[in-house]
Structure formats: structure tokens, C-alpha cells
Coordinates of N, CA and C in Angstrom, one line a residue:
S1 N 68.6 156.0 95.7 CA 69.3 157.3 95.9 C 70.7 157.0 96.5
V2 N 71.7 157.8 96.1 CA 73.0 157.6 96.5 C 73.3 158.4 97.7
R3 N 72.3 159.2 98.2 CA 72.5 160.1 99.4 C 72.7 159.2 100.6
L4 N 72.4 159.7 101.8 CA 72.8 159.1 103.0 C 71.7 158.0 103.4
A5 N 71.4 157.1 102.5 CA 70.4 156.2 102.8 C 70.8 155.0 103.7
G6 N 69.9 154.5 104.5 CA 70.3 153.4 105.4 C 71.1 153.7 106.6
I7 N 71.2 154.9 107.0 CA 72.1 155.3 108.1 C 71.4 155.2 109.4
Q8 N 71.9 154.6 110.5 CA 71.2 154.6 111.8 C 72.2 155.1 112.8
R9 N 71.7 155.8 113.7 CA 72.5 156.3 114.8 C 72.4 155.2 116.0
R10 N 73.5 155.1 116.7 CA 73.5 154.1 117.8 C 74.2 154.8 119.0
R11 N 73.8 154.2 120.2 CA 74.3 154.7 121.4 C 74.7 153.3 122.1
G12 N 76.0 153.2 122.3 CA 76.4 151.9 122.9 C 76.1 150.7 121.9
S13 N 75.4 149.8 122.3 CA 75.0 148.7 121.4 C 73.6 148.8 120.9
E14 N 72.8 149.8 121.3 CA 71.4 150.0 120.9 C 71.3 150.9 119.7
N15 N 70.5 150.6 118.7 CA 70.2 151.6 117.6 C 69.2 152.5 117.9
I16 N 69.3 153.7 117.6 CA 68.3 154.8 117.8 C 67.9 155.3 116.5
D17 N 66.7 154.8 115.9 CA 66.4 155.1 114.6 C 65.7 156.5 114.4
T18 N 65.3 157.2 115.6 CA 64.6 158.4 115.5 C 65.5 159.6 115.4
E19 N 66.9 159.5 115.6 CA 67.7 160.6 115.5 C 68.8 160.3 114.5
P20 N 69.1 161.4 113.7 CA 70.1 161.2 112.6 C 71.5 161.3 113.4
L21 N 72.5 160.7 112.6 CA 73.9 160.8 113.0 C 74.3 162.3 113.3
R22 N 75.1 162.5 114.2 CA 75.5 163.9 114.4 C 76.7 164.1 113.4
L23 N 76.4 164.9 112.4 CA 77.2 165.1 111.2 C 78.3 166.1 111.6
V24 N 78.3 166.8 112.7 CA 79.3 167.8 112.9 C 80.4 167.1 113.8
S25 N 80.3 165.8 114.1 CA 81.2 165.1 115.0 C 82.6 165.3 114.4
R26 N 83.6 165.5 115.3 CA 85.0 165.4 114.9 C 85.5 164.1 115.1
H27 N 84.8 163.2 115.7 CA 85.1 161.9 115.9 C 85.8 161.3 114.7
K28 N 86.9 160.7 114.9 CA 87.5 160.0 113.7 C 86.9 158.6 113.7
L29 N 86.5 158.1 112.5 CA 85.9 156.9 112.4 C 86.9 155.8 112.5
T30 N 86.3 154.7 113.2 CA 87.2 153.5 113.5 C 86.5 152.3 113.0
L31 N 87.0 151.1 113.2 CA 86.4 149.9 112.8 C 85.1 149.7 113.6
S32 N 85.1 150.2 114.8 CA 83.9 150.0 115.6 C 82.6 150.8 115.1
D33 N 82.9 151.8 114.3 CA 81.8 152.7 113.7 C 81.2 152.0 112.4
V34 N 81.6 150.9 112.0 CA 81.1 150.2 110.8 C 79.7 149.9 111.0
V35 N 79.3 149.6 112.2 CA 77.9 149.3 112.5 C 77.0 150.5 112.3
D36 N 77.5 151.6 112.3 CA 76.7 152.8 112.0 C 76.3 152.9 110.5
Y37 N 76.9 152.2 109.7 CA 76.8 152.2 108.2 C 76.5 150.8 107.7
K38 N 75.7 150.0 108.3 CA 75.4 148.8 107.8 C 74.2 149.0 106.7
G39 N 74.3 148.3 105.7 CA 73.4 148.5 104.6 C 74.1 148.3 103.2
D40 N 73.3 148.3 102.2 CA 73.9 148.0 100.9 C 74.0 149.2 100.0
S41 N 73.6 150.3 100.5 CA 73.6 151.6 99.7 C 75.1 151.9 99.3
L42 N 75.3 152.6 98.2 CA 76.6 152.9 97.8 C 77.4 153.8 98.9
F43 N 76.6 154.7 99.5 CA 77.2 155.5 100.6 C 77.7 154.5 101.8
C44 N 76.8 153.6 102.2 CA 77.2 152.7 103.3 C 78.4 151.9 102.9
Q45 N 78.5 151.4 101.7 CA 79.7 150.7 101.3 C 81.0 151.6 101.3
F46 N 80.8 152.8 100.9 CA 81.9 153.7 100.9 C 82.3 154.0 102.3
A47 N 81.3 154.4 103.2 CA 81.6 154.5 104.6 C 82.2 153.4 105.3
Q48 N 81.9 152.2 105.0 CA 82.4 151.1 105.6 C 84.0 151.0 105.3
V49 N 84.3 151.3 104.1 CA 85.7 151.3 103.7 C 86.5 152.4 104.4
V50 N 85.9 153.5 104.6 CA 86.5 154.6 105.3 C 86.7 154.2 106.7
C51 N 85.8 153.6 107.3 CA 85.9 153.2 108.7 C 87.1 152.2 108.8
E52 N 87.4 151.5 107.9 CA 88.4 150.5 107.9 C 89.8 151.1 108.0
L53 N 89.8 152.4 107.5 CA 91.0 153.2 107.7 C 91.5 153.4 109.2
D54 N 90.5 153.2 110.1 CA 90.7 153.1 111.6 C 91.5 154.4 112.1
G55 N 90.6 155.5 112.2 CA 91.1 156.6 113.0 C 91.8 157.6 112.2
I56 N 91.5 157.7 110.9 CA 92.1 158.6 110.1 C 91.1 159.7 109.6
V57 N 89.9 159.3 109.3 CA 89.0 160.3 108.7 C 87.8 160.7 109.7
P58 N 87.6 162.0 110.0 CA 86.6 162.4 110.9 C 85.2 162.1 110.2
R59 N 84.3 161.7 111.0 CA 82.9 161.4 110.5 C 82.3 162.6 109.7
K60 N 82.6 163.8 110.2 CA 82.1 165.0 109.5 C 82.6 165.1 108.1
E61 N 83.9 164.7 107.9 CA 84.5 164.8 106.6 C 84.0 163.8 105.7
L62 N 83.6 162.6 106.2 CA 83.1 161.6 105.3 C 81.7 162.1 104.8
H63 N 80.9 162.6 105.7 CA 79.5 163.1 105.3 C 79.7 164.2 104.3
E64 N 80.6 165.2 104.5 CA 80.7 166.4 103.7 C 81.2 166.0 102.4
S65 N 82.2 165.2 102.3 CA 82.8 164.7 101.1 C 81.8 164.0 100.3
W66 N 80.9 163.1 100.8 CA 80.0 162.4 100.0 C 79.0 163.3 99.5
E67 N 78.4 164.2 100.3 CA 77.4 165.1 99.8 C 77.9 166.0 98.7
A68 N 79.2 166.5 98.8 CA 79.7 167.3 97.8 C 79.9 166.6 96.5
A69 N 80.4 165.3 96.6 CA 80.5 164.4 95.4 C 79.2 164.1 94.8
V70 N 78.2 163.9 95.5 CA 76.8 163.7 94.9 C 76.3 164.9 94.2
L71 N 76.5 166.1 94.7 CA 76.1 167.3 93.9 C 77.0 167.5 92.8
I72 N 78.3 167.3 92.9 CA 79.2 167.5 91.7 C 78.8 166.5 90.6
H73 N 78.6 165.3 91.0 CA 78.3 164.1 90.1 C 76.9 164.5 89.3
S74 N 76.0 165.0 90.1 CA 74.7 165.2 89.5 C 74.7 166.4 88.5
A75 N 75.6 167.3 88.8 CA 75.8 168.6 87.8 C 76.6 168.2 86.6
F76 N 77.6 167.3 86.8 CA 78.4 166.9 85.7 C 78.6 165.3 85.6
P77 N 77.5 164.7 85.2 CA 77.5 163.2 85.3 C 78.5 162.5 84.2
Q78 N 78.7 163.3 83.1 CA 79.5 162.6 82.1 C 81.0 163.2 82.1
T79 N 81.3 163.9 83.1 CA 82.8 164.4 83.1 C 83.6 163.2 83.4
S80 N 84.6 163.0 82.6 CA 85.6 162.0 82.8 C 86.9 162.3 83.4
R81 N 87.2 163.6 83.5 CA 88.4 164.1 84.1 C 88.1 165.2 85.0
V82 N 88.6 165.0 86.3 CA 88.4 166.0 87.4 C 89.7 166.3 88.0
A83 N 89.8 167.6 88.3 CA 90.9 168.1 89.1 C 90.4 168.5 90.5
D84 N 90.9 167.9 91.5 CA 90.4 168.2 92.8 C 91.6 169.1 93.5
L85 N 91.4 170.4 93.4 CA 92.3 171.3 94.0 C 92.1 171.5 95.5
A86 N 93.2 171.6 96.3 CA 93.2 171.7 97.7 C 92.5 170.4 98.2
S87 N 93.0 169.2 97.7 CA 92.3 168.0 97.9 C 92.4 167.4 99.3
G88 N 93.4 167.8 100.0 CA 93.6 167.2 101.3 C 93.9 165.7 101.2
N89 N 93.2 164.9 101.8 CA 93.5 163.5 101.8 C 92.8 162.8 100.6
G90 N 92.1 163.5 99.7 CA 91.5 163.0 98.5 C 90.2 162.2 98.7
L91 N 89.5 162.4 99.8 CA 88.3 161.7 100.0 C 87.2 162.0 99.0
L92 N 87.1 163.4 98.7 CA 86.1 163.8 97.7 C 86.4 163.1 96.3
S93 N 87.6 163.1 96.1 CA 88.0 162.4 94.7 C 87.6 160.9 94.7
W94 N 87.9 160.2 95.8 CA 87.4 158.9 95.9 C 85.9 158.7 95.8
A95 N 85.3 159.5 96.4 CA 83.8 159.5 96.3 C 83.3 159.8 94.9
L96 N 83.9 160.7 94.2 CA 83.6 161.1 92.7 C 83.9 159.7 92.0
M97 N 84.9 159.1 92.1 CA 85.2 157.9 91.3 C 84.2 156.8 91.7
V98 N 83.8 156.6 92.9 CA 82.8 155.6 93.3 C 81.5 155.9 92.6
L99 N 81.1 157.2 92.5 CA 79.8 157.5 92.0 C 79.7 157.4 90.4
D100 N 80.8 157.1 89.8 CA 80.8 157.0 88.3 C 80.6 155.6 87.9
P101 N 79.3 155.3 87.4 CA 79.1 153.9 87.0 C 79.8 153.4 85.8
S102 N 80.3 154.3 85.0 CA 81.1 153.7 83.8 C 82.6 153.4 84.2
E103 N 83.0 153.8 85.5 CA 84.3 153.6 85.9 C 85.4 154.1 84.9
S104 N 85.1 155.2 84.2 CA 86.0 155.8 83.3 C 86.5 157.2 83.9
R105 N 86.0 157.6 85.0 CA 86.5 158.9 85.5 C 87.8 158.8 86.1
S106 N 88.6 159.8 85.7 CA 90.0 159.9 86.5 C 90.0 161.2 87.2
V107 N 90.8 161.2 88.3 CA 90.8 162.4 89.1 C 92.2 162.7 89.5
L108 N 92.6 163.9 89.4 CA 93.9 164.4 89.7 C 93.8 165.2 91.0
C109 N 94.5 164.8 92.2 CA 94.4 165.5 93.3 C 95.6 166.4 93.5
V110 N 95.4 167.7 93.9 CA 96.5 168.7 94.0 C 96.3 169.4 95.3
D111 N 97.3 169.4 96.1 CA 97.4 170.1 97.4 C 98.8 170.5 97.6
K112 N 99.0 171.7 98.3 CA 100.4 172.1 98.7 C 101.0 171.4 99.7
V113 N 100.1 171.0 100.7 CA 100.5 170.3 101.9 C 99.8 168.9 102.0
Q114 N 100.5 167.9 102.4 CA 99.9 166.6 102.6 C 99.5 166.6 104.1
P115 N 98.1 166.4 104.3 CA 97.6 166.4 105.7 C 97.9 165.1 106.4
A116 N 97.8 165.2 107.8 CA 98.1 164.0 108.6 C 97.1 162.9 108.2
S117 N 96.0 163.3 107.8 CA 95.0 162.2 107.5 C 95.2 161.6 106.1
F118 N 96.2 162.0 105.4 CA 96.4 161.4 104.1 C 96.7 159.9 104.2
A119 N 95.9 159.2 103.5 CA 96.0 157.7 103.6 C 96.5 157.1 102.3

């Protein structure tokens, strides 16, 4: 499954497997958050790269963008051209490209304002 597989919540240096990550967190992901996304799932690999942006993308936005991308990709798996309107920093677009196994999908990001989190 490409969904949120292999995610563990941590407190300090200990892992807490019984509680899911708090997805409503406005906490911006940093290099130290990579440990929350250890694993080989496509989502974990995507999250690790986002964490490497170090303080740009909020945790909530990562999870929302990935879930939206999974739903869009499931509904339109063969779509090769996507227009992401009001795209913000383009995280949804990146997720859609990652989910395309053929690597032939192209995405056009359009937004009136470039957000502070644009990377």
C-alpha cells in the first residue's frame, strides 16, 4: 500500500507504536523528524526527502498532500498531464509524480502567490 505505511510516533528518543502521529501538527518538519519516517514504503521515502527541506513544510501538509495524491492517482492512474491549481509550494504535484510508476506524468503548478514555504 502507498498509504501511510510504516509510520511510528516518537517522544524524545523512544518510539510509541500504539499512538499514530498527530496529523494536525503545524510543526514544520526538520532533519530530526526523519526518524518518524523510517521505512522503505514510498510514503516514507517521500517524507524523508521533505524532512530534508529542514523547516519548510508542516507535518500536516505532508500528510494531507500525500493522501490527496493517493486518492487522485487511484481515480486517474493513467493521466499523464495534471494541472495543479492553487498549488502553493507544489507538494501535491511532487507526490503525484512520485506515485506514477511509468514516470511519464507531467504536472503544471499554477498559483497567484508564491508562498513562503515554496522550495
